[in-house]
PDB file of N, CA and C in Angstrom:
ATOM      1  N   MET A  14     -44.549   6.725  44.792  1.00 95.00           N
ATOM      2  CA  MET A  14     -44.318   7.464  43.772  1.00 95.00           C
ATOM      3  C   MET A  14     -44.313   6.617  43.096  1.00 95.00           C
ATOM      4  N   GLN A  15     -44.575   6.213  41.777  1.00 96.00           N
ATOM      5  CA  GLN A  15     -43.638   5.357  40.690  1.00 96.00           C
ATOM      6  C   GLN A  15     -44.820   6.059  39.353  1.00 96.00           C
ATOM      7  N   GLY A  16     -42.434   5.531  39.095  1.00 95.00           N
ATOM      8  CA  GLY A  16     -42.319   6.535  38.027  1.00 95.00           C
ATOM      9  C   GLY A  16     -41.211   5.960  36.950  1.00 95.00           C
ATOM     10  N   ARG A  17     -40.859   6.859  36.251  1.00 94.00           N
ATOM     11  CA  ARG A  17     -39.494   5.968  34.590  1.00 94.00           C
ATOM     12  C   ARG A  17     -38.577   7.195  34.288  1.00 94.00           C
ATOM     13  N   ILE A  18     -36.848   7.492  34.440  1.00 95.00           N
ATOM     14  CA  ILE A  18     -36.376   8.087  34.864  1.00 95.00           C
ATOM     15  C   ILE A  18     -36.585   7.705  32.553  1.00 95.00           C
ATOM     16  N   THR A  19     -37.304   9.390  32.406  1.00 93.00           N
ATOM     17  CA  THR A  19     -36.425   9.551  30.776  1.00 93.00           C
ATOM     18  C   THR A  19     -35.280  10.257  30.070  1.00 93.00           C
ATOM     19  N   LYS A  20     -34.568  10.951  31.180  1.00 94.00           N
ATOM     20  CA  LYS A  20     -32.914  11.497  30.747  1.00 94.00           C
ATOM     21  C   LYS A  20     -32.387  11.196  32.123  1.00 94.00           C
ATOM     22  N   TRP A  21     -30.826  11.862  31.325  1.00 94.00           N
ATOM     23  CA  TRP A  21     -30.655  10.965  32.373  1.00 94.00           C
ATOM     24  C   TRP A  21     -28.995  11.023  31.449  1.00 94.00           C
ATOM     25  N   ARG A  22     -28.065  11.543  31.880  1.00 92.00           N
ATOM     26  CA  ARG A  22     -26.979  12.574  32.542  1.00 92.00           C
ATOM     27  C   ARG A  22     -25.594  12.437  33.290  1.00 92.00           C
ATOM     28  N   GLY A  23     -25.399  10.636  33.082  1.00 88.00           N
ATOM     29  CA  GLY A  23     -24.314  10.976  34.403  1.00 88.00           C
ATOM     30  C   GLY A  23     -24.539  10.875  35.228  1.00 88.00           C
ATOM     31  N   SER A  24     -24.734  11.872  35.727  1.00 91.00           N
ATOM     32  CA  SER A  24     -24.785  12.138  37.409  1.00 91.00           C
ATOM     33  C   SER A  24     -26.649  12.680  38.195  1.00 91.00           C
ATOM     34  N   TYR A  25     -27.386  12.719  37.183  1.00 94.00           N
ATOM     35  CA  TYR A  25     -28.205  13.740  37.001  1.00 94.00           C
ATOM     36  C   TYR A  25     -29.354  12.982  35.891  1.00 94.00           C
ATOM     37  N   GLY A  26     -30.399  13.225  36.621  1.00 94.00           N
ATOM     38  CA  GLY A  26     -31.636  12.840  35.698  1.00 94.00           C
ATOM     39  C   GLY A  26     -32.784  13.320  36.164  1.00 94.00           C
ATOM     40  N   PHE A  27     -33.923  12.726  35.595  1.00 94.00           N
ATOM     41  CA  PHE A  27     -35.111  13.863  34.942  1.00 94.00           C
ATOM     42  C   PHE A  27     -36.347  11.594  35.517  1.00 94.00           C
ATOM     43  N   ILE A  28     -36.950  11.815  35.975  1.00 95.00           N
ATOM     44  CA  ILE A  28     -38.333  10.807  36.207  1.00 95.00           C
ATOM     45  C   ILE A  28     -39.406  10.989  35.624  1.00 95.00           C
ATOM     46  N   ARG A  29     -39.832  10.720  34.833  1.00 94.00           N
ATOM     47  CA  ARG A  29     -41.434  10.776  34.367  1.00 94.00           C
ATOM     48  C   ARG A  29     -42.659  10.369  35.162  1.00 94.00           C
ATOM     49  N   PHE A  30     -42.835  11.638  35.926  1.00 92.00           N
ATOM     50  CA  PHE A  30     -44.294  11.335  36.553  1.00 92.00           C
ATOM     51  C   PHE A  30     -45.903  12.168  36.639  1.00 92.00           C
ATOM     52  N   GLY A  31     -46.307  11.631  36.781  1.00 89.00           N
ATOM     53  CA  GLY A  31     -47.602  12.563  36.509  1.00 89.00           C
ATOM     54  C   GLY A  31     -47.802  13.985  35.147  1.00 89.00           C
ATOM     55  N   GLY A  32     -47.510  13.378  33.984  1.00 88.00           N
ATOM     56  CA  GLY A  32     -46.428  14.311  33.389  1.00 88.00           C
ATOM     57  C   GLY A  32     -45.418  14.985  33.946  1.00 88.00           C
ATOM     58  N   GLU A  33     -45.850  15.484  34.807  1.00 89.00           N
ATOM     59  CA  GLU A  33     -43.857  15.811  35.289  1.00 89.00           C
ATOM     60  C   GLU A  33     -42.559  15.586  35.227  1.00 89.00           C
ATOM     61  N   ASP A  34     -42.198  16.258  34.194  1.00 90.00           N
ATOM     62  CA  ASP A  34     -39.988  15.998  34.577  1.00 90.00           C
ATOM     63  C   ASP A  34     -39.895  16.394  36.390  1.00 90.00           C
ATOM     64  N   ILE A  35     -39.459  14.810  37.063  1.00 94.00           N
ATOM     65  CA  ILE A  35     -38.945  15.334  38.293  1.00 94.00           C
ATOM     66  C   ILE A  35     -37.696  15.110  38.584  1.00 94.00           C
ATOM     67  N   PHE A  36     -37.010  16.337  38.817  1.00 93.00           N
ATOM     68  CA  PHE A  36     -35.552  16.322  39.186  1.00 93.00           C
ATOM     69  C   PHE A  36     -34.706  15.188  39.103  1.00 93.00           C
ATOM     70  N   VAL A  37     -33.910  15.018  39.757  1.00 95.00           N
ATOM     71  CA  VAL A  37     -33.043  13.655  40.681  1.00 95.00           C
ATOM     72  C   VAL A  37     -31.884  13.282  40.574  1.00 95.00           C
ATOM     73  N   HIS A  38     -30.939  13.531  41.435  1.00 94.00           N
ATOM     74  CA  HIS A  38     -30.011  13.684  41.913  1.00 94.00           C
ATOM     75  C   HIS A  38     -28.872  12.284  41.048  1.00 94.00           C
ATOM     76  N   LEU A  39     -27.616  11.423  41.257  1.00 95.00           N
ATOM     77  CA  LEU A  39     -27.542  10.691  41.631  1.00 95.00           C
ATOM     78  C   LEU A  39     -27.306   9.565  43.365  1.00 95.00           C
ATOM     79  N   ARG A  40     -27.152  11.025  43.704  1.00 94.00           N
ATOM     80  CA  ARG A  40     -26.607  11.082  45.000  1.00 94.00           C
ATOM     81  C   ARG A  40     -27.950  10.389  46.068  1.00 94.00           C
ATOM     82  N   SER A  41     -29.182  10.474  45.659  1.00 95.00           N
ATOM     83  CA  SER A  41     -30.857  10.466  45.142  1.00 95.00           C
ATOM     84  C   SER A  41     -31.535   9.037  45.801  1.00 95.00           C
ATOM     85  N   PHE A  42     -30.145   7.729  44.778  1.00 96.00           N
ATOM     86  CA  PHE A  42     -29.981   6.717  45.114  1.00 96.00           C
ATOM     87  C   PHE A  42     -29.779   5.991  46.061  1.00 96.00           C
ATOM     88  N   LEU A  43     -30.777   4.488  47.020  1.00 94.00           N
ATOM     89  CA  LEU A  43     -30.181   4.277  47.794  1.00 94.00           C
ATOM     90  C   LEU A  43     -29.265   3.255  47.233  1.00 94.00           C
ATOM     91  N   SER A  44     -28.409   2.930  48.065  1.00 90.00           N
ATOM     92  CA  SER A  44     -26.830   2.112  47.599  1.00 90.00           C
ATOM     93  C   SER A  44     -27.639   0.821  46.910  1.00 90.00           C
ATOM     94  N   GLY A  45     -27.112   0.363  46.653  1.00 85.00           N
ATOM     95  CA  GLY A  45     -27.585  -0.453  45.240  1.00 85.00           C
ATOM     96  C   GLY A  45     -28.293  -1.229  43.706  1.00 85.00           C
ATOM     97  N   SER A  46     -28.994   0.289  43.710  1.00 87.00           N
ATOM     98  CA  SER A  46     -29.875   1.433  43.206  1.00 87.00           C
ATOM     99  C   SER A  46     -28.938   2.499  41.590  1.00 87.00           C
ATOM    100  N   VAL A  47     -29.159   1.514  40.631  1.00 88.00           N
ATOM    101  CA  VAL A  47     -28.032   1.735  39.735  1.00 88.00           C
ATOM    102  C   VAL A  47     -28.505   2.387  38.552  1.00 88.00           C
ATOM    103  N   PRO A  48     -28.932   3.639  37.990  1.00 92.00           N
ATOM    104  CA  PRO A  48     -29.702   5.064  37.583  1.00 92.00           C
ATOM    105  C   PRO A  48     -29.597   3.979  35.928  1.00 92.00           C
ATOM    106  N   GLU A  49     -30.595   4.005  35.362  1.00 93.00           N
ATOM    107  CA  GLU A  49     -30.526   4.290  33.471  1.00 93.00           C
ATOM    108  C   GLU A  49     -32.226   5.131  32.993  1.00 93.00           C
ATOM    109  N   LEU A  50     -31.524   5.518  32.006  1.00 93.00           N
ATOM    110  CA  LEU A  50     -32.541   5.417  30.562  1.00 93.00           C
ATOM    111  C   LEU A  50     -33.907   4.437  30.716  1.00 93.00           C
ATOM    112  N   ASN A  51     -34.533   4.814  30.881  1.00 92.00           N
ATOM    113  CA  ASN A  51     -35.586   4.156  30.876  1.00 92.00           C
ATOM    114  C   ASN A  51     -36.238   3.437  31.675  1.00 92.00           C
ATOM    115  N   CYS A  52     -35.396   3.117  33.120  1.00 93.00           N
ATOM    116  CA  CYS A  52     -35.277   2.325  34.256  1.00 93.00           C
ATOM    117  C   CYS A  52     -36.980   3.036  34.983  1.00 93.00           C
ATOM    118  N   LEU A  53     -37.196   1.934  35.882  1.00 95.00           N
ATOM    119  CA  LEU A  53     -38.428   2.290  36.666  1.00 95.00           C
ATOM    120  C   LEU A  53     -38.100   2.522  37.894  1.00 95.00           C
ATOM    121  N   VAL A  54     -38.219   2.818  38.846  1.00 97.00           N
ATOM    122  CA  VAL A  54     -38.367   3.844  39.990  1.00 97.00           C
ATOM    123  C   VAL A  54     -39.750   3.658  41.094  1.00 97.00           C
ATOM    124  N   GLU A  55     -39.256   3.741  42.308  1.00 97.00           N
ATOM    125  CA  GLU A  55     -39.972   4.404  43.248  1.00 97.00           C
ATOM    126  C   GLU A  55     -39.423   5.395  44.484  1.00 97.00           C
ATOM    127  N   PHE A  56     -40.186   6.326  44.595  1.00 97.00           N
ATOM    128  CA  PHE A  56     -39.277   7.688  45.075  1.00 97.00           C
ATOM    129  C   PHE A  56     -40.335   8.205  46.097  1.00 97.00           C
ATOM    130  N   GLN A  57     -39.468   8.228  46.606  1.00 97.00           N
ATOM    131  CA  GLN A  57     -41.085   9.858  47.334  1.00 97.00           C
ATOM    132  C   GLN A  57     -40.114  11.693  46.741  1.00 97.00           C
ATOM    133  N   LEU A  58     -40.608  12.455  47.240  1.00 94.00           N
ATOM    134  CA  LEU A  58     -40.361  14.044  47.269  1.00 94.00           C
ATOM    135  C   LEU A  58     -39.828  14.509  48.242  1.00 94.00           C
ATOM    136  N   GLY A  59     -38.705  15.240  48.176  1.00 93.00           N
ATOM    137  CA  GLY A  59     -38.445  15.968  48.497  1.00 93.00           C
ATOM    138  C   GLY A  59     -38.329  17.625  48.469  1.00 93.00           C
ATOM    139  N   PRO A  60     -37.688  18.158  49.166  1.00 87.00           N
ATOM    140  CA  PRO A  60     -38.063  19.385  49.250  1.00 87.00           C
ATOM    141  C   PRO A  60     -36.427  20.371  48.263  1.00 87.00           C
ATOM    142  N   ALA A  61     -37.051  21.022  47.888  1.00 82.00           N
ATOM    143  CA  ALA A  61     -36.514  21.956  46.986  1.00 82.00           C
ATOM    144  C   ALA A  61     -34.762  21.798  47.479  1.00 82.00           C
ATOM    145  N   VAL A  62     -33.955  22.558  46.202  1.00 78.00           N
ATOM    146  CA  VAL A  62     -32.807  22.565  46.388  1.00 78.00           C
ATOM    147  C   VAL A  62     -32.939  23.955  46.816  1.00 78.00           C
ATOM    148  N   ARG A  63     -33.232  25.172  45.898  1.00 82.00           N
ATOM    149  CA  ARG A  63     -33.447  26.574  46.850  1.00 82.00           C
ATOM    150  C   ARG A  63     -35.611  26.764  46.297  1.00 82.00           C
ATOM    151  N   GLU A  64     -35.073  28.054  47.201  1.00 85.00           N
ATOM    152  CA  GLU A  64     -37.127  28.580  46.543  1.00 85.00           C
ATOM    153  C   GLU A  64     -37.798  28.166  45.313  1.00 85.00           C
ATOM    154  N   ASP A  65     -37.082  29.349  43.746  1.00 86.00           N
ATOM    155  CA  ASP A  65     -37.300  29.201  43.323  1.00 86.00           C
ATOM    156  C   ASP A  65     -37.273  28.191  41.782  1.00 86.00           C
ATOM    157  N   LYS A  66     -36.589  26.452  42.603  1.00 81.00           N
ATOM    158  CA  LYS A  66     -36.732  25.066  41.821  1.00 81.00           C
ATOM    159  C   LYS A  66     -37.894  23.876  42.295  1.00 81.00           C
ATOM    160  N   PRO A  67     -38.702  23.536  41.343  1.00 80.00           N
ATOM    161  CA  PRO A  67     -39.096  22.253  41.816  1.00 80.00           C
ATOM    162  C   PRO A  67     -38.582  21.406  43.546  1.00 80.00           C
ATOM    163  N   HIS A  68     -39.131  20.945  43.630  1.00 84.00           N
ATOM    164  CA  HIS A  68     -39.385  19.558  44.333  1.00 84.00           C
ATOM    165  C   HIS A  68     -38.222  18.614  43.768  1.00 84.00           C
ATOM    166  N   GLN A  69     -37.032  17.981  43.924  1.00 94.00           N
ATOM    167  CA  GLN A  69     -36.837  17.246  43.245  1.00 94.00           C
ATOM    168  C   GLN A  69     -36.740  15.294  43.632  1.00 94.00           C
ATOM    169  N   ALA A  70     -36.644  14.763  43.460  1.00 96.00           N
ATOM    170  CA  ALA A  70     -36.556  12.917  44.382  1.00 96.00           C
ATOM    171  C   ALA A  70     -35.880  12.779  45.044  1.00 96.00           C
ATOM    172  N   VAL A  71     -36.382  12.013  46.832  1.00 97.00           N
ATOM    173  CA  VAL A  71     -35.373  11.375  46.377  1.00 97.00           C
ATOM    174  C   VAL A  71     -34.675   9.933  48.200  1.00 97.00           C
ATOM    175  N   ASN A  72     -34.647   9.431  48.041  1.00 97.00           N
ATOM    176  CA  ASN A  72     -34.945   7.868  48.504  1.00 97.00           C
ATOM    177  C   ASN A  72     -35.711   7.067  47.606  1.00 97.00           C
ATOM    178  N   VAL A  73     -34.854   7.286  46.201  1.00 97.00           N
ATOM    179  CA  VAL A  73     -34.897   6.939  45.077  1.00 97.00           C
ATOM    180  C   VAL A  73     -34.413   5.071  45.251  1.00 97.00           C
ATOM    181  N   ARG A  74     -35.122   4.327  44.116  1.00 97.00           N
ATOM    182  CA  ARG A  74     -35.073   2.934  44.845  1.00 97.00           C
ATOM    183  C   ARG A  74     -35.179   2.260  42.634  1.00 97.00           C
ATOM    184  N   VAL A  75     -33.957   1.855  42.502  1.00 96.00           N
ATOM    185  CA  VAL A  75     -35.160   0.375  40.647  1.00 96.00           C
ATOM    186  C   VAL A  75     -36.310  -0.168  40.982  1.00 96.00           C
ATOM    187  N   ILE A  76     -36.576  -0.472  40.635  1.00 95.00           N
ATOM    188  CA  ILE A  76     -37.312  -1.528  40.897  1.00 95.00           C
ATOM    189  C   ILE A  76     -37.529  -2.485  39.196  1.00 95.00           C
ATOM    190  N   LYS A  77     -37.241  -1.962  38.612  1.00 92.00           N
ATOM    191  CA  LYS A  77     -37.065  -2.608  37.159  1.00 92.00           C
ATOM    192  C   LYS A  77     -36.377  -2.022  35.730  1.00 92.00           C
ATOM    193  N   ARG A  78     -35.649  -2.573  35.508  1.00 92.00           N
ATOM    194  CA  ARG A  78     -34.164  -2.434  34.955  1.00 92.00           C
ATOM    195  C   ARG A  78     -34.667  -2.503  33.904  1.00 92.00           C
ATOM    196  N   ALA A  79     -34.132  -1.454  32.516  1.00 87.00           N
ATOM    197  CA  ALA A  79     -35.308  -0.511  31.877  1.00 87.00           C
ATOM    198  C   ALA A  79     -35.205  -1.002  30.924  1.00 87.00           C
ATOM    199  N   ALA A  80     -34.481  -2.471  30.224  1.00 89.00           N
ATOM    200  CA  ALA A  80     -34.504  -3.974  30.103  1.00 89.00           C
ATOM    201  C   ALA A  80     -36.480  -4.060  29.954  1.00 89.00           C
ATOM    202  N   GLU A  81     -36.498  -4.373  31.373  1.00 89.00           N
ATOM    203  CA  GLU A  81     -37.647  -5.010  31.879  1.00 89.00           C
ATOM    204  C   GLU A  81     -38.316  -4.418  30.879  1.00 89.00           C
ATOM    205  N   VAL A  82     -38.462  -2.614  31.829  1.00 85.00           N
ATOM    206  CA  VAL A  82     -39.534  -2.018  31.226  1.00 85.00           C
ATOM    207  C   VAL A  82     -40.150  -2.504  28.882  1.00 85.00           C
ATOM    208  N   ILE A  83     -38.789  -2.431  28.254  1.00 81.00           N
ATOM    209  CA  ILE A  83     -38.793  -2.108  26.985  1.00 81.00           C
ATOM    210  C   ILE A  83     -39.112  -3.595  27.173  1.00 81.00           C
ATOM    211  N   ALA A  84     -39.217  -4.095  27.148  1.00 84.00           N
ATOM    212  CA  ALA A  84     -39.873  -5.647  27.165  1.00 84.00           C
ATOM    213  C   ALA A  84     -41.139  -5.604  27.326  1.00 84.00           C
ATOM    214  N   ASP A  85     -41.824  -5.332  28.003  1.00 80.00           N
ATOM    215  CA  ASP A  85     -43.336  -4.954  28.375  1.00 80.00           C
ATOM    216  C   ASP A  85     -44.462  -3.509  28.058  1.00 80.00           C
ATOM    217  N   PHE A  86     -43.104  -2.493  27.366  1.00 76.00           N
ATOM    218  CA  PHE A  86     -43.909  -2.362  25.762  1.00 76.00           C
ATOM    219  C   PHE A  86     -43.172  -2.199  24.576  1.00 76.00           C
ATOM    220  N   ASN A  87     -42.986  -2.953  24.030  1.00 75.00           N
ATOM    221  CA  ASN A  87     -42.749  -4.070  22.797  1.00 75.00           C
ATOM    222  C   ASN A  87     -43.774  -5.437  23.041  1.00 75.00           C
ATOM    223  N   GLN A  88     -43.804  -5.652  23.861  1.00 74.00           N
ATOM    224  CA  GLN A  88     -45.707  -6.341  24.084  1.00 74.00           C
ATOM    225  C   GLN A  88     -45.969  -6.506  23.914  1.00 74.00           C
ATOM    226  N   SER A  89     -46.634  -4.967  24.170  1.00 70.00           N
ATOM    227  CA  SER A  89     -48.132  -4.208  24.481  1.00 70.00           C
ATOM    228  C   SER A  89     -47.876  -3.386  22.987  1.00 70.00           C
ATOM    229  N   HIS A  90     -47.146  -3.451  22.381  1.00 58.00           N
ATOM    230  CA  HIS A  90     -47.395  -2.985  20.663  1.00 58.00           C
ATOM    231  C   HIS A  90     -47.330  -1.890  20.786  1.00 58.00           C
ATOM    232  N   VAL A  91     -46.260  -0.703  21.728  1.00 58.00           N
ATOM    233  CA  VAL A  91     -46.239   1.116  22.313  1.00 58.00           C
ATOM    234  C   VAL A  91     -45.285   0.950  21.312  1.00 58.00           C
ATOM    235  N   GLY A  92     -43.877   0.092  21.164  1.00 57.00           N
ATOM    236  CA  GLY A  92     -42.735   0.042  21.288  1.00 57.00           C
ATOM    237  C   GLY A  92     -41.781   1.266  21.919  1.00 57.00           C
ATOM    238  N   LEU A  93     -40.866   0.996  21.508  1.00 57.00           N
ATOM    239  CA  LEU A  93     -39.500   1.521  21.632  1.00 57.00           C
ATOM    240  C   LEU A  93     -40.234   3.168  21.152  1.00 57.00           C
ATOM    241  N   ASP A  94     -40.074   3.213  20.367  1.00 62.00           N
ATOM    242  CA  ASP A  94     -40.973   5.136  19.867  1.00 62.00           C
ATOM    243  C   ASP A  94     -41.048   5.730  20.936  1.00 62.00           C
ATOM    244  N   ALA A  95     -41.713   5.234  21.784  1.00 63.00           N
ATOM    245  CA  ALA A  95     -42.805   5.941  22.590  1.00 63.00           C
ATOM    246  C   ALA A  95     -42.654   6.109  23.967  1.00 63.00           C
ATOM    247  N   LEU A  96     -41.423   5.443  24.099  1.00 60.00           N
ATOM    248  CA  LEU A  96     -40.959   5.865  25.323  1.00 60.00           C
ATOM    249  C   LEU A  96     -39.546   6.746  25.694  1.00 60.00           C
ATOM    250  N   LYS A  97     -39.556   6.899  23.722  1.00 64.00           N
ATOM    251  CA  LYS A  97     -38.464   8.335  23.481  1.00 64.00           C
ATOM    252  C   LYS A  97     -39.504   9.219  23.751  1.00 64.00           C
ATOM    253  N   GLN A  98     -40.531   9.186  23.430  1.00 64.00           N
ATOM    254  CA  GLN A  98     -41.418  10.698  23.466  1.00 64.00           C
ATOM    255  C   GLN A  98     -42.190  10.406  25.279  1.00 64.00           C
ATOM    256  N   GLY A  99     -42.095   9.915  25.689  1.00 62.00           N
ATOM    257  CA  GLY A  99     -41.657  10.024  27.187  1.00 62.00           C
ATOM    258  C   GLY A  99     -43.558   8.923  27.273  1.00 62.00           C
ATOM    259  N   GLY A 100     -43.768   8.302  26.522  1.00 55.00           N
ATOM    260  CA  GLY A 100     -45.014   7.107  26.549  1.00 55.00           C
ATOM    261  C   GLY A 100     -45.317   6.724  28.673  1.00 55.00           C
ATOM    262  N   ALA A 101     -46.427   6.733  28.564  1.00 54.00           N
ATOM    263  CA  ALA A 101     -47.289   6.371  29.881  1.00 54.00           C
ATOM    264  C   ALA A 101     -46.621   5.272  30.320  1.00 54.00           C
ATOM    265  N   LEU A 102     -46.864   4.747  31.717  1.00 50.00           N
ATOM    266  CA  LEU A 102     -45.709   3.000  31.919  1.00 50.00           C
ATOM    267  C   LEU A 102     -47.716   2.685  32.087  1.00 50.00           C
TER     268      LEU A 102
END
């Protein structure tokens, strides 16, 4: 699965996938992958931490850095404002 990090707060954040936000923790990133807001990631869905919580992302790998994603959005005339509003890739 692929998605974009739409929120990042130091050690955790959310990946936008299929109109939903999937929780991700820093420890879920594969070695060498550095998360940043708006980067494109590839991931798998793992089990929920608790029964009352949704699934979370695991085995996460950055496949496109934020600067590249933003440049692609700007070239398509959608712009950074769409990213801030959770715009689709």
